[in-house]
Tab-separated table of C-alpha atoms and ligand atoms in Angstrom:
chain	number	residue	atom	x	y	z
R	1077	MET	CA	4.004	18.046	1.570
R	1078	ASN	CA	1.326	18.155	-1.109
R	1079	TYR	CA	0.934	14.617	-2.419
R	1080	ARG	CA	-2.098	14.487	-4.699
R	1081	GLU	CA	-1.646	11.467	-7.015
R	1082	TYR	CA	-4.510	9.638	-5.310
R	1083	ALA	CA	-6.856	12.645	-5.161
R	1084	PRO	CA	-8.874	11.676	-8.273
R	1085	SER	CA	-9.149	8.008	-7.209
R	1086	ALA	CA	-9.763	8.521	-3.478
R	1087	GLU	CA	-13.500	7.976	-3.899
R	1088	TYR	CA	-12.854	4.609	-5.557
R	1089	LEU	CA	-9.791	3.201	-3.809
R	1090	HIS	CA	-11.377	1.633	-0.755
R	1091	LEU	CA	-14.279	0.005	-2.606
R	1092	LEU	CA	-12.073	-1.369	-5.371
R	1093	SER	CA	-9.248	-2.494	-3.028
R	1094	ARG	CA	-11.412	-4.518	-0.633
R	1095	PRO	CA	-11.611	-7.630	-2.848
R	1096	MET	CA	-7.771	-7.745	-3.047
R	1097	TRP	CA	-7.684	-8.061	0.728
R	1098	THR	CA	-9.964	-11.118	0.891
R	1099	SER	CA	-7.017	-13.499	0.856
R	1100	LEU	CA	-4.260	-10.982	1.676
R	1101	SER	CA	-5.610	-10.270	5.182
R	1102	GLY	CA	-5.122	-13.865	6.307
R	1103	ARG	CA	-1.712	-14.179	4.653
R	1104	LEU	CA	-0.507	-10.964	6.290
R	1105	ALA	CA	-1.960	-12.000	9.648
R	1106	ALA	CA	-0.051	-15.299	9.403
R	1107	VAL	CA	3.266	-13.426	8.983
R	1108	LEU	CA	2.405	-11.173	11.926
R	1109	ALA	CA	1.286	-14.002	14.218
R	1110	GLY	CA	3.423	-14.081	17.346
R	1111	VAL	CA	4.665	-10.492	17.076
R	1112	ASP	CA	5.699	-9.345	20.542
R	1113	PRO	CA	3.776	-6.128	21.306
R	1114	ALA	CA	6.513	-5.244	23.812
R	1115	GLY	CA	8.960	-5.142	20.890
R	1116	GLY	CA	8.038	-1.559	20.058
R	1117	VAL	CA	5.793	0.212	17.557
R	1118	VAL	CA	4.026	-1.468	14.623
R	1119	VAL	CA	4.712	0.677	11.548
R	1120	GLU	CA	2.702	0.773	8.342
R	1121	PHE	CA	3.857	2.582	5.196
R	1122	GLY	CA	1.288	3.818	2.660
R	1123	ALA	CA	-1.663	2.747	4.813
R	1124	GLY	CA	-4.206	3.994	2.263
R	1125	THR	CA	-7.740	3.591	3.553
R	1126	GLY	CA	-6.689	1.241	6.370
R	1127	LEU	CA	-7.371	-2.252	5.039
R	1128	GLY	CA	-3.933	-3.319	6.297
R	1129	THR	CA	-4.230	-1.209	9.455
R	1130	ASP	CA	-7.272	-3.303	10.417
R	1131	VAL	CA	-5.164	-6.467	10.086
R	1132	LEU	CA	-2.353	-4.977	12.219
R	1133	LEU	CA	-4.767	-3.915	14.939
R	1134	ASP	CA	-6.605	-7.225	14.927
R	1135	THR	CA	-3.445	-9.380	14.867
R	1136	VAL	CA	-1.040	-7.566	17.203
R	1137	PRO	CA	-2.949	-6.718	20.359
R	1138	ASP	CA	-1.859	-3.793	22.534
R	1139	ALA	CA	1.078	-2.517	20.455
R	1140	PRO	CA	0.982	1.116	19.362
R	1141	VAL	CA	0.536	1.461	15.585
R	1142	LEU	CA	2.066	4.207	13.435
R	1143	ALA	CA	0.205	4.355	10.106
R	1144	ALA	CA	1.871	6.675	7.590
R	1145	GLU	CA	-0.109	7.930	4.617
R	1146	PRO	CA	0.969	10.820	2.359
R	1147	SER	CA	-2.358	11.412	0.558
R	1148	PRO	CA	-4.700	13.788	2.415
R	1149	GLU	CA	-7.718	12.310	0.634
R	1150	LEU	CA	-6.832	8.752	1.680
R	1151	ARG	CA	-5.951	9.923	5.195
R	1152	ALA	CA	-9.472	11.313	5.492
R	1153	VAL	CA	-10.891	7.845	4.756
R	1154	LEU	CA	-8.330	6.198	7.055
R	1155	LEU	CA	-9.036	8.512	9.993
R	1156	ALA	CA	-12.795	8.151	9.551
R	1157	ARG	CA	-12.597	4.340	9.408
R	1158	LEU	CA	-10.258	4.148	12.405
R	1159	ALA	CA	-12.532	6.422	14.447
R	1160	ALA	CA	-15.194	3.698	14.251
R	1161	ARG	CA	-12.886	1.174	15.969
R	1162	PRO	CA	-12.929	0.765	19.750
R	1163	ASP	CA	-9.099	0.614	19.762
R	1164	ALA	CA	-8.646	3.787	17.662
R	1165	ASP	CA	-6.475	5.399	20.343
R	1166	ARG	CA	-3.702	2.868	19.611
R	1167	VAL	CA	-3.128	4.339	16.147
R	1168	THR	CA	-1.203	7.427	15.142
R	1169	VAL	CA	-1.906	8.447	11.546
R	1170	TYR	CA	1.133	10.307	10.254
R	1171	PRO	CA	0.997	12.484	7.119
R	1172	ALA	CA	4.139	11.280	5.339
R	1173	GLY	CA	5.569	9.082	2.650
R	1174	ALA	CA	8.012	6.362	3.680
R	1175	ALA	CA	11.116	8.520	3.218
R	1176	ASP	CA	9.744	11.327	5.404
R	1177	LEU	CA	8.380	9.260	8.265
R	1178	PRO	CA	10.403	9.652	11.494
R	1179	LEU	CA	10.961	5.997	12.394
R	1180	PRO	CA	10.564	4.862	16.006
R	1181	ASP	CA	13.773	3.570	17.619
R	1182	ARG	CA	12.209	0.151	18.347
R	1183	ILE	CA	9.885	-1.515	15.859
R	1184	ALA	CA	7.797	-4.625	16.643
R	1185	ALA	CA	6.694	-5.105	12.999
R	1186	ALA	CA	6.611	-3.094	9.768
R	1187	VAL	CA	4.296	-3.477	6.794
R	1188	GLY	CA	3.920	-1.874	3.362
R	1189	MET	CA	1.249	-3.328	1.074
R	1190	HIS	CA	0.819	-2.312	-2.576
R	1191	MET	CA	3.135	0.654	-2.084
R	1192	ILE	CA	6.793	-0.324	-2.580
R	1193	GLY	CA	6.707	0.696	-6.268
R	1194	HIS	CA	6.131	4.298	-5.210
R	1195	LEU	CA	9.732	4.364	-3.943
R	1196	ALA	CA	12.679	4.932	-6.268
R	1197	PRO	CA	15.338	2.226	-5.819
R	1198	GLY	CA	17.673	4.515	-3.836
R	1199	ASP	CA	14.861	5.587	-1.484
R	1200	ARG	CA	13.751	1.975	-1.091
R	1201	ARG	CA	17.230	0.812	-0.082
R	1202	ALA	CA	17.677	3.812	2.234
R	1203	LEU	CA	14.378	2.884	3.912
R	1204	PHE	CA	15.501	-0.723	4.437
R	1205	THR	CA	18.868	0.445	5.826
R	1206	ALA	CA	17.085	2.658	8.361
R	1207	LEU	CA	14.342	0.154	9.136
R	1208	VAL	CA	15.992	-3.230	9.631
R	1209	PRO	CA	18.376	-2.258	12.481
R	1210	ARG	CA	15.386	-0.834	14.402
R	1211	LEU	CA	13.479	-4.139	14.316
R	1212	ALA	CA	13.225	-6.057	17.579
R	1213	PRO	CA	14.973	-9.451	17.331
R	1214	GLY	CA	12.780	-11.703	15.137
R	1215	ALA	CA	10.338	-8.873	14.321
R	1216	PRO	CA	8.852	-9.112	10.805
R	1217	VAL	CA	8.969	-6.549	8.025
R	1218	VAL	CA	6.609	-7.346	5.142
R	1219	PHE	CA	6.203	-5.813	1.702
R	1220	ASN	CA	4.411	-7.123	-1.375
R	1221	VAL	CA	5.264	-6.755	-5.048
R	1222	GLN	CA	2.893	-6.304	-7.963
R	1223	PRO	CA	3.336	-7.283	-11.590
R	1224	PRO	CA	4.957	-6.591	-13.942
R	1225	GLU	CA	8.452	-7.200	-12.527
R	1226	THR	CA	10.064	-5.200	-15.310
R	1227	ALA	CA	9.133	-2.036	-17.157
R	1228	VAL	CA	7.062	-3.389	-20.046
R	1229	GLU	CA	3.951	-1.941	-21.602
R	1230	VAL	CA	0.741	-3.078	-19.892
R	1231	PRO	CA	-2.336	-2.895	-22.128
R	1232	GLU	CA	-5.542	-1.502	-20.685
R	1233	SER	CA	-7.081	-4.028	-18.276
R	1234	GLU	CA	-10.670	-5.149	-18.348
R	1235	PRO	CA	-12.676	-2.933	-15.994
R	1236	PHE	CA	-12.981	-4.164	-12.436
R	1237	ALA	CA	-16.246	-3.110	-10.800
R	1238	VAL	CA	-18.053	-3.248	-7.495
R	1239	ARG	CA	-21.571	-2.168	-6.669
R	1240	ALA	CA	-22.519	0.124	-3.790
R	1241	GLY	CA	-26.225	0.761	-3.467
R	1242	ARG	CA	-27.643	1.411	-6.913
R	1243	LEU	CA	-24.342	2.549	-8.470
R	1244	ARG	CA	-21.427	0.644	-9.980
R	1245	TYR	CA	-17.848	1.833	-9.335
R	1246	GLU	CA	-15.385	0.762	-11.962
R	1247	GLY	CA	-11.609	1.016	-12.415
R	1248	ARG	CA	-9.170	0.009	-15.122
R	1249	GLY	CA	-5.485	0.682	-15.761
R	1250	ARG	CA	-2.713	0.667	-18.325
R	1251	ALA	CA	0.992	1.419	-18.056
R	1252	GLU	CA	3.851	2.438	-20.294
R	1253	PRO	CA	7.577	2.261	-19.589
R	1254	VAL	CA	9.202	5.620	-18.826
R	1255	GLY	CA	12.605	4.252	-17.806
R	1256	PRO	CA	14.466	0.965	-17.445
R	1257	ASP	CA	12.645	0.058	-14.222
R	1258	ARG	CA	9.889	2.657	-14.189
R	1259	LEU	CA	6.292	2.598	-15.417
R	1260	ARG	CA	3.734	5.359	-15.730
R	1261	TRP	CA	0.280	4.041	-14.857
R	1262	THR	CA	-2.878	5.671	-16.139
R	1263	MET	CA	-5.911	4.674	-14.102
R	1264	THR	CA	-9.439	5.436	-15.267
R	1265	TYR	CA	-12.428	5.292	-12.940
R	1266	ARG	CA	-16.137	5.571	-13.663
R	1267	THR	CA	-19.332	5.712	-11.644
R	1268	LEU	CA	-22.282	4.201	-13.474
R	1269	ASP	CA	-26.022	4.110	-12.932
R	1270	GLY	CA	-27.041	1.234	-15.153
R	1271	ASP	CA	-25.314	2.029	-18.450
R	1272	ALA	CA	-25.217	5.775	-17.779
R	1273	GLU	CA	-21.855	7.231	-16.743
R	1274	ILE	CA	-22.421	9.723	-13.935
R	1275	THR	CA	-18.830	10.708	-13.295
R	1276	THR	CA	-15.330	9.710	-14.344
R	1277	ALA	CA	-11.792	10.337	-13.103
R	1278	VAL	CA	-8.307	9.742	-14.493
R	1279	THR	CA	-5.081	9.641	-12.522
R	1280	HIS	CA	-1.428	8.977	-13.348
R	1281	TYR	CA	1.405	7.812	-11.156
R	1282	ASP	CA	4.918	6.505	-11.622
R	1283	TRP	CA	5.780	3.052	-10.308
R	1284	TRP	CA	9.256	1.543	-9.887
R	1285	THR	CA	9.187	-2.113	-10.883
R	1286	VAL	CA	10.900	-4.589	-8.577
R	1287	SER	CA	10.849	-8.361	-8.162
R	1288	ALA	CA	10.363	-10.269	-4.916
R	1289	THR	CA	13.902	-11.659	-5.322
R	1290	THR	CA	15.412	-8.175	-5.552
R	1291	LEU	CA	13.451	-6.952	-2.533
R	1292	ALA	CA	14.607	-9.991	-0.571
R	1293	ALA	CA	18.246	-9.342	-1.508
R	1294	GLU	CA	17.947	-5.678	-0.510
R	1295	LEU	CA	16.416	-6.586	2.860
R	1296	ARG	CA	19.215	-9.121	3.456
R	1297	ALA	CA	21.807	-6.473	2.544
R	1298	ALA	CA	20.175	-4.140	5.083
R	1299	GLY	CA	20.851	-6.711	7.816
R	1300	ALA	CA	17.726	-8.907	7.984
R	1301	SER	CA	18.424	-12.175	9.788
R	1302	SER	CA	16.113	-14.142	7.437
R	1303	VAL	CA	13.900	-13.439	4.426
R	1304	ASP	CA	11.026	-15.554	3.064
R	1305	ILE	CA	9.252	-15.114	-0.241
R	1306	ASP	CA	5.671	-16.380	-0.487
R	1307	GLY	CA	4.403	-15.448	-3.951
R	1308	ASP	CA	4.051	-11.670	-3.910
R	1309	LEU	CA	4.858	-11.347	-0.181
R	1310	VAL	CA	8.408	-10.728	0.999
R	1311	ALA	CA	8.823	-11.123	4.754
R	1312	ALA	CA	12.126	-10.408	6.468
R	1313	ARG	CA	13.006	-10.661	10.162
R	1314	GLY	CA	15.160	-8.454	12.355
Q	761	SAM	C1	-2.337	1.242	-3.983
Q	761	SAM	S1	-2.373	2.182	-2.514
Q	761	SAM	C2	-2.313	0.908	-1.263
Q	761	SAM	C3	-2.956	1.319	0.031
Q	761	SAM	C4	-2.965	0.228	1.118
Q	761	SAM	N1	-1.624	-0.088	1.570
Q	761	SAM	C5	-3.653	-1.015	0.621
Q	761	SAM	O1	-2.951	-2.003	0.307
Q	761	SAM	O2	-4.890	-1.029	0.549
Q	761	SAM	C6	-0.706	2.860	-2.443
Q	761	SAM	C7	-0.495	3.735	-1.228
Q	761	SAM	O3	0.868	4.176	-1.175
Q	761	SAM	C8	0.848	5.541	-0.792
Q	761	SAM	N2	2.121	6.168	-1.203
Q	761	SAM	C9	2.383	6.905	-2.297
Q	761	SAM	N3	3.660	7.328	-2.286
Q	761	SAM	C10	4.216	6.832	-1.171
Q	761	SAM	C11	5.505	6.937	-0.575
Q	761	SAM	N4	6.496	7.612	-1.171
Q	761	SAM	N5	5.720	6.323	0.599
Q	761	SAM	C12	4.712	5.626	1.203
Q	761	SAM	N6	3.483	5.492	0.694
Q	761	SAM	C13	3.230	6.090	-0.471
Q	761	SAM	C14	-0.377	6.103	-1.480
Q	761	SAM	O4	-0.769	7.339	-0.962
Q	761	SAM	C15	-1.372	4.980	-1.239
Q	761	SAM	O5	-1.976	5.061	0.006
């Protein structure tokens, strides 16, 4: 496997993603509250730099965690961040995308944040078909969706920036439709010292658009006993 779409943005992803997790952490923790650690393994798809992995570890005590991440650059950040945690030995970081991850037979909870659009519809449904029957009774599986719901052109966003030390790290994105439910995103990143650009990076990736309602229907079709939609979060139960 040689997945490199996040190589140019790896330096930026953690810094620029942290603000998105300010409210998401609590919302995800609320869905995971009461997960039975004896129910099996807690699985995370597309763990990135570990912002969700922290929530899993903090919310579900004792359960083993399987954090899958296909990008070697993001895995480096993930492994380094996890190594600083006292409970690091609970986590297995697996180098795989969702379709290539060997799923445990018994799953206590499963999570995929900001990643479902990386899966083509057939792969997404195949994942749900494999995943839902492995869930312990009542165990949650949670994904989130990101706009737009359909493949429409997205004009370049205003730059989003965070400061680290003296430098400012900035990201912006635009997307164009490349199929009926498929967008190609172009993300541009810059590192600035005052007004001076020190370095810049551009990356492209394809993203399959999907609505929360469609995800919910697919999870139900895969055998989920219940599905709740809370804004961008879709939470099903085994
Ligand atoms: C926008 S990042 C989100 C990272 C993290 N979940 C978060 O919310 O901070 C998308 C993640 O999905 C991963 N990814 C890409 N293709 C994937 C696939 N086919 N299956 C699972 N994850 C994938 C990327 O490597 C990246 O870590």
